[in-house]
Short mmCIF file of C-alpha atoms in Angstrom, two decimals:
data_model
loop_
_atom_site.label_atom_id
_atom_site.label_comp_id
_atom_site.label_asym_id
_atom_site.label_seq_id
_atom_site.Cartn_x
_atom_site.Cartn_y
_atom_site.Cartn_z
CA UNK A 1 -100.53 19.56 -118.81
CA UNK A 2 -98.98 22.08 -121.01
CA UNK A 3 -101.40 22.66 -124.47
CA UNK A 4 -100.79 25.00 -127.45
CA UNK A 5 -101.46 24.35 -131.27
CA UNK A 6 -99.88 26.84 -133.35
CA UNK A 7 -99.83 27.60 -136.49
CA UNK A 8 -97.37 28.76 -139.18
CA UNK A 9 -98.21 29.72 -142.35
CA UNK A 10 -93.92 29.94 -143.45
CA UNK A 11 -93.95 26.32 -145.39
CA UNK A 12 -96.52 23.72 -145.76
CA UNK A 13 -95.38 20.20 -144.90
CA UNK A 14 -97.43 17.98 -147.58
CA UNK A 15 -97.38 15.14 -145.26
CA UNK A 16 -99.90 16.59 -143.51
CA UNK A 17 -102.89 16.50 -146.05
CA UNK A 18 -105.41 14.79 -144.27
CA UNK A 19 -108.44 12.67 -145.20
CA UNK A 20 -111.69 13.54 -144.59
CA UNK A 21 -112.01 13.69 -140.55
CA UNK A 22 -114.56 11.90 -138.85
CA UNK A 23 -118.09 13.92 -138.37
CA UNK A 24 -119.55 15.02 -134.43
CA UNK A 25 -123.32 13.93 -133.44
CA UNK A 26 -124.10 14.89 -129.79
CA UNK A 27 -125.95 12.51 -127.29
CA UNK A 28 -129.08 13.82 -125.08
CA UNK A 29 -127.96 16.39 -122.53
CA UNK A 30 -124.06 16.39 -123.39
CA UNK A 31 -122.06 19.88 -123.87
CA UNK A 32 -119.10 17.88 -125.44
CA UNK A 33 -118.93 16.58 -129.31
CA UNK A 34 -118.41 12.55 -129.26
CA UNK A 35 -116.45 11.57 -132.10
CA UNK A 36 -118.14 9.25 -134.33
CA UNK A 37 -115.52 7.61 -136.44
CA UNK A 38 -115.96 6.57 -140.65
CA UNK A 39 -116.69 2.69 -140.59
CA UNK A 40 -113.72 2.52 -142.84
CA UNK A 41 -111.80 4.75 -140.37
CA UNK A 42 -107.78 3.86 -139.95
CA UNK A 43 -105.24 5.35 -137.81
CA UNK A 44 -103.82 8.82 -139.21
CA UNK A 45 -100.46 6.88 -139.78
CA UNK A 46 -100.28 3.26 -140.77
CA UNK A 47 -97.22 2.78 -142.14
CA UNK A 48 -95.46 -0.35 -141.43
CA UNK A 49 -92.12 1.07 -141.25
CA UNK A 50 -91.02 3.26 -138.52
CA UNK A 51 -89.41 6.98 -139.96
CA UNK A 52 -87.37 9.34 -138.16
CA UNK A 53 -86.66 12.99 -138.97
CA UNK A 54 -83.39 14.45 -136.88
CA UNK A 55 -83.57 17.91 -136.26
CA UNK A 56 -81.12 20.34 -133.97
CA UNK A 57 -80.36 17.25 -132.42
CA UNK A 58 -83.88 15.77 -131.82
CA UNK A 59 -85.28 12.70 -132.97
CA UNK A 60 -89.20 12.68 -134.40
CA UNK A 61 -90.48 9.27 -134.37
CA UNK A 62 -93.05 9.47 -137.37
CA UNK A 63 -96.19 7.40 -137.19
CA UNK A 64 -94.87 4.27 -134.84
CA UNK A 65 -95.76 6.10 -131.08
CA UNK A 66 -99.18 4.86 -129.86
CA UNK A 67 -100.35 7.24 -127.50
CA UNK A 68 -102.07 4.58 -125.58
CA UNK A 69 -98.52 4.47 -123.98
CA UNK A 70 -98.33 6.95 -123.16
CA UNK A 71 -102.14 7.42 -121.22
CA UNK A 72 -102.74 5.92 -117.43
CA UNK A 73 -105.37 5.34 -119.41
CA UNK A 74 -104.11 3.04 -122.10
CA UNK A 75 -106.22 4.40 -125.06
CA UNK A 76 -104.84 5.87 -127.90
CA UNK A 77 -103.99 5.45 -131.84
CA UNK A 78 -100.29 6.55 -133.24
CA UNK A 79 -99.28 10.07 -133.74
CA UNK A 80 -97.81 11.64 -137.02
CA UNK A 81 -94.59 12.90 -134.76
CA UNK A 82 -93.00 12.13 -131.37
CA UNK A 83 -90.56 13.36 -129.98
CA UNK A 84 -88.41 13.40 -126.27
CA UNK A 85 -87.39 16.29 -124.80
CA UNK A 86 -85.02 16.43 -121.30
CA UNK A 87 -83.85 20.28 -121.57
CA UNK A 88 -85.64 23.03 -122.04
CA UNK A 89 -83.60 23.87 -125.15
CA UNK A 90 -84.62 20.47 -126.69
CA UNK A 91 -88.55 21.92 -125.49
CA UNK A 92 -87.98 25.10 -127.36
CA UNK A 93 -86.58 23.36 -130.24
CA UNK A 94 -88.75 20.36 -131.24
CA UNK A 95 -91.35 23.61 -130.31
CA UNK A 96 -89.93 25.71 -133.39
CA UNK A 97 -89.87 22.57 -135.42
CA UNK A 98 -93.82 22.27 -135.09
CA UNK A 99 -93.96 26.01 -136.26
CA UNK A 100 -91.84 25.74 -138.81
CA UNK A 101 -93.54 22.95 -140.73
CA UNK A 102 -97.29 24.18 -138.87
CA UNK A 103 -97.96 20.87 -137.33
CA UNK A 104 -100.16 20.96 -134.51
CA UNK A 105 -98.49 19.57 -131.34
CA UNK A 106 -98.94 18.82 -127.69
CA UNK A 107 -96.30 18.93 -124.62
CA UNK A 108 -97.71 16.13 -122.31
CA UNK A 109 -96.31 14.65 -119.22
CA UNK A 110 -97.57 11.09 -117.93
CA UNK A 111 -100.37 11.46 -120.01
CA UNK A 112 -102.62 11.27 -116.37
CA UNK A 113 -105.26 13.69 -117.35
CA UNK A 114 -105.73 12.64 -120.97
CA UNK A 115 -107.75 10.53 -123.45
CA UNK A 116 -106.34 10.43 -126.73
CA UNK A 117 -108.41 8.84 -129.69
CA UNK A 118 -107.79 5.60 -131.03
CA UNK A 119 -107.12 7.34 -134.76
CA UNK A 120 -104.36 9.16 -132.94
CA UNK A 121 -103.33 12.72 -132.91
CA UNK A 122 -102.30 14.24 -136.76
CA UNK A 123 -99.85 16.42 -134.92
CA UNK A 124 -96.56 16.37 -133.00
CA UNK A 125 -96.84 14.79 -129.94
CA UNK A 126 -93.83 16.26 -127.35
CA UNK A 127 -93.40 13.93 -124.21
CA UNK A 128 -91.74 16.31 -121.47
CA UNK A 129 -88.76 14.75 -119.24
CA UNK A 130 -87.52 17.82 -117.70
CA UNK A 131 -86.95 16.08 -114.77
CA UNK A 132 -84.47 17.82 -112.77
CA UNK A 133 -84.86 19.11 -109.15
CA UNK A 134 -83.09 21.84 -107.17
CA UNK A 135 -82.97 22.34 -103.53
CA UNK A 136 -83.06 26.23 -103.34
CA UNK A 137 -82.81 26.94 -99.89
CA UNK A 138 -84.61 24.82 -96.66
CA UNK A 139 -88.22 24.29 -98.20
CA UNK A 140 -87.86 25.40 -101.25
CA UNK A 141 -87.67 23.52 -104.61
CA UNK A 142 -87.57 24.32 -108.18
CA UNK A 143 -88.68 21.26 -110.16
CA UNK A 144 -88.65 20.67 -113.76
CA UNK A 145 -92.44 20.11 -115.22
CA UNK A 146 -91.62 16.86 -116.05
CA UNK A 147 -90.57 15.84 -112.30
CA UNK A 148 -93.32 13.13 -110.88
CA UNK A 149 -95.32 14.98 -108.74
CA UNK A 150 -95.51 12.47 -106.35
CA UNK A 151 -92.01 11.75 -106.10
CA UNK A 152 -91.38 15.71 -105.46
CA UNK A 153 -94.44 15.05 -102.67
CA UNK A 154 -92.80 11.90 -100.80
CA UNK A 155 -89.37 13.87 -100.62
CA UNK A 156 -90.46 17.15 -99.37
CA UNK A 157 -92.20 15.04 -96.56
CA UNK A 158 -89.60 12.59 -95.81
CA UNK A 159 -87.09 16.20 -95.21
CA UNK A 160 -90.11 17.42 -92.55
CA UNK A 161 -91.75 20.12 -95.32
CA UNK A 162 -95.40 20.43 -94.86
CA UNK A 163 -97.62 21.42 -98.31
CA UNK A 164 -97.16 18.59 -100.25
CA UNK A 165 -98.70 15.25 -98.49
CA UNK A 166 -101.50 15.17 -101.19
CA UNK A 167 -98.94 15.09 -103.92
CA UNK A 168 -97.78 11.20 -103.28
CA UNK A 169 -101.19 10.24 -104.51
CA UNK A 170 -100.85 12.04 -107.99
CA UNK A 171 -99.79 10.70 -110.97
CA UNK A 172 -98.86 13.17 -112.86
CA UNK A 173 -96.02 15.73 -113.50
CA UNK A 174 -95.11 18.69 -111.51
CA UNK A 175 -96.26 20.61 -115.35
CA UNK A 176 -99.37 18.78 -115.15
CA UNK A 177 -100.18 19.87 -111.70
CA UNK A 178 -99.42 23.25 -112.04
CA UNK A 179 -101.60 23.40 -115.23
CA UNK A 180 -104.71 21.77 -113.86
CA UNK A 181 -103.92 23.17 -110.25
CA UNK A 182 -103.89 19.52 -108.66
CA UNK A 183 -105.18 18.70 -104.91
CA UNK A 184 -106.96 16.68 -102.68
CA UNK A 185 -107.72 16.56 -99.01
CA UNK A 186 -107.96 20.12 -98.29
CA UNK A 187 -104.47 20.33 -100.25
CA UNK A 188 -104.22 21.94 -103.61
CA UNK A 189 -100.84 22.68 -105.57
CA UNK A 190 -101.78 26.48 -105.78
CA UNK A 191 -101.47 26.95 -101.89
CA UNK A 192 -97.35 26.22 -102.22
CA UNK A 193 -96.51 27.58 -105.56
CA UNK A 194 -93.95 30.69 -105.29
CA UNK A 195 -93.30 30.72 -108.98
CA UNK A 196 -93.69 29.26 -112.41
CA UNK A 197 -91.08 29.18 -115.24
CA UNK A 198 -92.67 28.89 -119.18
CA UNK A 199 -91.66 29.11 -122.78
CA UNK A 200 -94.37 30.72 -124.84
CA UNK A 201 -95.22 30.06 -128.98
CA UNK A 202 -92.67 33.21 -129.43
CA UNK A 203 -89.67 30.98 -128.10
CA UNK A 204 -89.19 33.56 -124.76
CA UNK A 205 -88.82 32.04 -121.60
CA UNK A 206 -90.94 33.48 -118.69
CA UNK A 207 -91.04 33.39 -115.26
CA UNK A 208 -94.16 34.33 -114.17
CA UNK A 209 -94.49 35.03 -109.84
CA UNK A 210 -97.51 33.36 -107.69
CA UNK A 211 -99.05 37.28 -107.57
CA UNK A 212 -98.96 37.22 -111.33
CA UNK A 213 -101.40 34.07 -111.40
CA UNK A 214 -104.94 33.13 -110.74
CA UNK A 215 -105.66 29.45 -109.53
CA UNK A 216 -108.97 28.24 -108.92
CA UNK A 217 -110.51 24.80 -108.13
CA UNK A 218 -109.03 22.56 -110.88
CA UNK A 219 -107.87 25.73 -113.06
CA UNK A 220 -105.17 28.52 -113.49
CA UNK A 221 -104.27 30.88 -115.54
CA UNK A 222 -102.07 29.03 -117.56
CA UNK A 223 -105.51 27.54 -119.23
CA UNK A 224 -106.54 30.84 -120.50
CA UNK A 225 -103.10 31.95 -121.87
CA UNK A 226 -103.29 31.93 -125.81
CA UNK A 227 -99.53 32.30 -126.25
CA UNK A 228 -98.08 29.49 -123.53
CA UNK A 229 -96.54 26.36 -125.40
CA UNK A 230 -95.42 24.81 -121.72
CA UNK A 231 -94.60 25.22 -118.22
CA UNK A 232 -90.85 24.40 -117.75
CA UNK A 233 -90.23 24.33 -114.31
CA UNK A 234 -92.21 25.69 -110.60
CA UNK A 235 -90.99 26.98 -107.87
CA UNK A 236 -92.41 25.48 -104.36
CA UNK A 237 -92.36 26.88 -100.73
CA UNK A 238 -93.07 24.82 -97.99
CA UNK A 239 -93.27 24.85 -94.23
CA UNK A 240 -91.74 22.78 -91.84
CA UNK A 241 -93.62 19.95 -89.99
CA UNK A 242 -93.07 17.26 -87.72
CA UNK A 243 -95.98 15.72 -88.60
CA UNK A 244 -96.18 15.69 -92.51
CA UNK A 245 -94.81 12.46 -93.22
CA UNK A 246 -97.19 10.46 -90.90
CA UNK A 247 -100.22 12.74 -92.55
CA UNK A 248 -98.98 11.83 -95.96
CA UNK A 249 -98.45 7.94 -95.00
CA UNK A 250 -102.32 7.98 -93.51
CA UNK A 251 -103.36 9.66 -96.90
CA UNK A 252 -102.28 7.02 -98.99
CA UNK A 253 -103.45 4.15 -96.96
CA UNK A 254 -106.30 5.82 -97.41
CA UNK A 255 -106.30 6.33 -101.15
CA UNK A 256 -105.58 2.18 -101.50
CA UNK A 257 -108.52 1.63 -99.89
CA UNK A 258 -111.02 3.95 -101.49
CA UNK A 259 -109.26 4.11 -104.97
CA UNK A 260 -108.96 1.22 -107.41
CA UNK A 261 -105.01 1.71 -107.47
CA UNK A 262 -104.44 -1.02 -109.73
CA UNK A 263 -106.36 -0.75 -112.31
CA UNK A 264 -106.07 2.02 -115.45
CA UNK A 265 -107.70 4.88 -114.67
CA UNK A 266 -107.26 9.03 -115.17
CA UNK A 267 -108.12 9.63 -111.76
CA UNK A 268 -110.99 11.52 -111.07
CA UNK A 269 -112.84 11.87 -114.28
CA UNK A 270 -115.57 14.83 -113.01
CA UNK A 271 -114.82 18.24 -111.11
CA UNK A 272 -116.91 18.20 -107.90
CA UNK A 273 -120.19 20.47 -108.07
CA UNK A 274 -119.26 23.59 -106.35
CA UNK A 275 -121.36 24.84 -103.47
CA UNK A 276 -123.67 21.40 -103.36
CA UNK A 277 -121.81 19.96 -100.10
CA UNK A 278 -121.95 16.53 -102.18
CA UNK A 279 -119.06 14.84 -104.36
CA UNK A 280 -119.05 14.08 -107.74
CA UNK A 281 -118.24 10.51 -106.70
CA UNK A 282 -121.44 10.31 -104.82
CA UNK A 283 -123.65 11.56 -107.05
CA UNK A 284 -122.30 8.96 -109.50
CA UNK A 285 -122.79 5.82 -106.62
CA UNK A 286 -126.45 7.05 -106.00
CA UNK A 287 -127.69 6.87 -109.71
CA UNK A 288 -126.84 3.37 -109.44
CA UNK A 289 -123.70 3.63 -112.04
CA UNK A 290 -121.08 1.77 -109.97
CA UNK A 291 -120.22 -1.41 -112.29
CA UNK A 292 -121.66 0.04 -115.49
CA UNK A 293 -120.12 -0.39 -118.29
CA UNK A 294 -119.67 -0.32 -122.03
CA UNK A 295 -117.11 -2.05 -123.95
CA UNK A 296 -114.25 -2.43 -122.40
CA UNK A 297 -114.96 0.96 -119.98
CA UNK A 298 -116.71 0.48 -116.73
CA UNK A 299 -117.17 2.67 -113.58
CA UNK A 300 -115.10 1.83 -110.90
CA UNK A 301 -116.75 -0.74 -108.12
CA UNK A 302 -114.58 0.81 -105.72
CA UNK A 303 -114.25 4.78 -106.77
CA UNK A 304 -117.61 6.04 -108.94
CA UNK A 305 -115.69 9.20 -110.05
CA UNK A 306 -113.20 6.50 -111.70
CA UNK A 307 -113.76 5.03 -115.29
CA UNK A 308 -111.35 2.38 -115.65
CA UNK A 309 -110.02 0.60 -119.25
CA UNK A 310 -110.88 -3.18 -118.06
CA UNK A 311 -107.94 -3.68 -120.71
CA UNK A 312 -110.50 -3.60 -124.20
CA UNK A 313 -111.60 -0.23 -123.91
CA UNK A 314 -111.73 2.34 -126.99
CA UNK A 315 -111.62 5.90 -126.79
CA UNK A 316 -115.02 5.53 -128.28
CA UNK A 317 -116.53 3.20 -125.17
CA UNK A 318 -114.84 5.63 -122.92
CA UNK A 319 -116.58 8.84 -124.31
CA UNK A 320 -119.88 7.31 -124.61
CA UNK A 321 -119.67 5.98 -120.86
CA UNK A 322 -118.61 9.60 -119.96
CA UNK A 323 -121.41 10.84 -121.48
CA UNK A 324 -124.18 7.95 -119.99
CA UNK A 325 -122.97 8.82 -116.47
CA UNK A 326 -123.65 13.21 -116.97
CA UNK A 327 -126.56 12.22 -118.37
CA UNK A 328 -128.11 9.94 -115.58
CA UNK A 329 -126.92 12.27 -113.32
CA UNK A 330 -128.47 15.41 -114.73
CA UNK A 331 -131.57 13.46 -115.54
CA UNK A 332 -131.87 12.29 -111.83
CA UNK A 333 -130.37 14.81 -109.79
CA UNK A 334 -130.69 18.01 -112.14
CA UNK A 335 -126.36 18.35 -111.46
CA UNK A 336 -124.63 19.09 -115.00
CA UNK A 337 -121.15 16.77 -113.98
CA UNK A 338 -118.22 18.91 -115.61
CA UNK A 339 -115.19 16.91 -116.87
CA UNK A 340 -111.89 17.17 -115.32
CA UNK A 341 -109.78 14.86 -118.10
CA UNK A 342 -109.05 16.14 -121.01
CA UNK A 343 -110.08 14.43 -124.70
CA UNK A 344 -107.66 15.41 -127.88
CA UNK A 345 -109.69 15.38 -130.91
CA UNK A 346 -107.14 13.39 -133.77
CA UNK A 347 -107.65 15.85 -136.40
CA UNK A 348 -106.02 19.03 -135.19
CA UNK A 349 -108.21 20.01 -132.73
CA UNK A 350 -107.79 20.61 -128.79
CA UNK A 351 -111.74 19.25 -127.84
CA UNK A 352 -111.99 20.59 -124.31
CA UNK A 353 -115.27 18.92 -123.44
CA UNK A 354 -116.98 22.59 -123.67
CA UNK A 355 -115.97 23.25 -127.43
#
């Protein structure tokens, strides 16, 4: 996940204006703002007829893009602007765009890691298909951020490369991954990355080398960079193995079994406590929250560290069911759960669950 919001202060687009945006109350032992919407609330954009702006070849969608399309998760109002990119020149442009008329935007991927609001986003939302993959040498690939991640992770085992088995069970983009530093079973993306290609708000492309980072469990540097508008591509290394595709095939049997698969989901919803020896999943199952649910959001039967949409859920349901499970948890165990998904406040605001 690739996240900027800047600002320009060059020309006002009066589109923009907003109404008054909804007001935050916080619940019993949360750290995170729930939003709280006006009774009379609507989505940002309602028009009935779809508008589109071209610019430098792009096409913004105005108002008709529900982001619950673009979620695993399936929640989400419209968005003022959408927009497609597949190069990385069509990135940097629909990129000035948003700082020439200072809308607010985000570059997403599969939308994996994210709840978006059922008002929407009042910004430009920038859906990244930079898709492309190169075979650099035996082992090494260079894969656009937009690549699935778990398509790059079945390949590089299926041609006997060892790094990757984790990946086939992700979701997400090979951006995404990067960003959040992605893993699972012992695996995280950090351990293979050689280097990492971005644009920042300036318009310069970067390539930044694995000694030039800092990766941590579920972090990197990239979250901490004020000037980053995306990653564009990574750079992989990876060993050879005789035994990585029959690992990765055991993996994913595995994952079916233990992870409700088939339902809509962000994955794992809570970072694991560090230095406890127990999961976040486990804490969850022993305060009794498997099944629990409200509105359309439940915890998982089969996965606690899941929250699934049953197929009625609003972002609303989903926050408050976040923040029932931290606070059973904290009030039974004395563990302060720590989100892992990210929640996009719909009035120009990036609401990282600390903030």
């Amino acid at each position: 996940m690739e996240i900027n919001f800047p600002f320009s202060t060059s020309r006002q687009n009066p589109s923009l204006m907003l109404p008054t945006p909804p007001t935050f109350t916080k619940m019993a032992s949360m750290a995170f703002p729930v939003v709280q919407s006006p009774r009379n609330s609507t989505p940002i954009f309602s028009s009935n007829k779809e508008q589109t702006q071209n610019w430098n070849a792009l096409k913004f969608v105005r108002g008709k893009k529900l982001l619950k399309d673009l979620s695993t998760w399936g929640i989400g109002g419209p968005c003022n602007y959408f927009v497609q990119v597949f190069h990385q020149t069509h990135l940097l442009s629909a990129i000035r765009y948003c700082r020439e008329f200072s809308i607010p935007y985000v570059v997403i991927g599969k939308g994996s890691n994210c709840l978006f609001d059922d008002l929407g986003f009042d910004g430009c939302v920038i859906q990244n298909q930079i898709d492309f993959l190169e075979r650099m040498e035996p082992g090494v690939y260079r894969a656009g951020s937009g690549f699935r991640f778990n398509h790059l992770g079945s390949l590089s085992c299926n041609e006997g490369f060892t790094g990757l088995e984790f990946a086939a069970g992700i979701p997400g983009t090979v951006g995404g991954a990067t960003y959040m530093n992605a893993g699972a079973n012992g695996q995280e993306t950090a351990n293979v990355i050689e280097s990492v290609d971005i644009v920042t708000t300036e318009g310069n492309f970067r390539t930044l080398n694995r000694i030039d980072l800092t990766f941590g469990y579920r972090s990197s540097s990239f979250q901490d960079m004020d000037n980053l508008a995306a990653i564009v591509a990574a750079t992989f290394r990876l060993e050879r193995s005789g035994s990585a595709k029959k690992r990765q095939q055991e993996l994913l049997k595995r994952r079916r079994a233990t992870q409700p698969v088939n339902e809509r989901s962000a994955g794992s919803v809570f970072r694991n406590p560090v230095n406890l020896g127990v999961s976040a999943a486990e804490l969850i199952d022993k305060a009794g929250l498997k099944g629990c649910s409200i509105g359309g959001a439940m915890v998982s039967n089969i996965h606690a560290n899941f929250l699934v949409n049953n197929g009625a859920s609003t972002s609303q349901d989903m926050l408050s069911l976040i923040a029932l499970v931290k606070d059973k948890v904290d009030s039974k165990f004395g563990v302060e759960l720590e989100e892992e998904v990210l929640y996009f406040h719909p009035y120009w605001k990036y609401a990282n669950w600390e903030r």
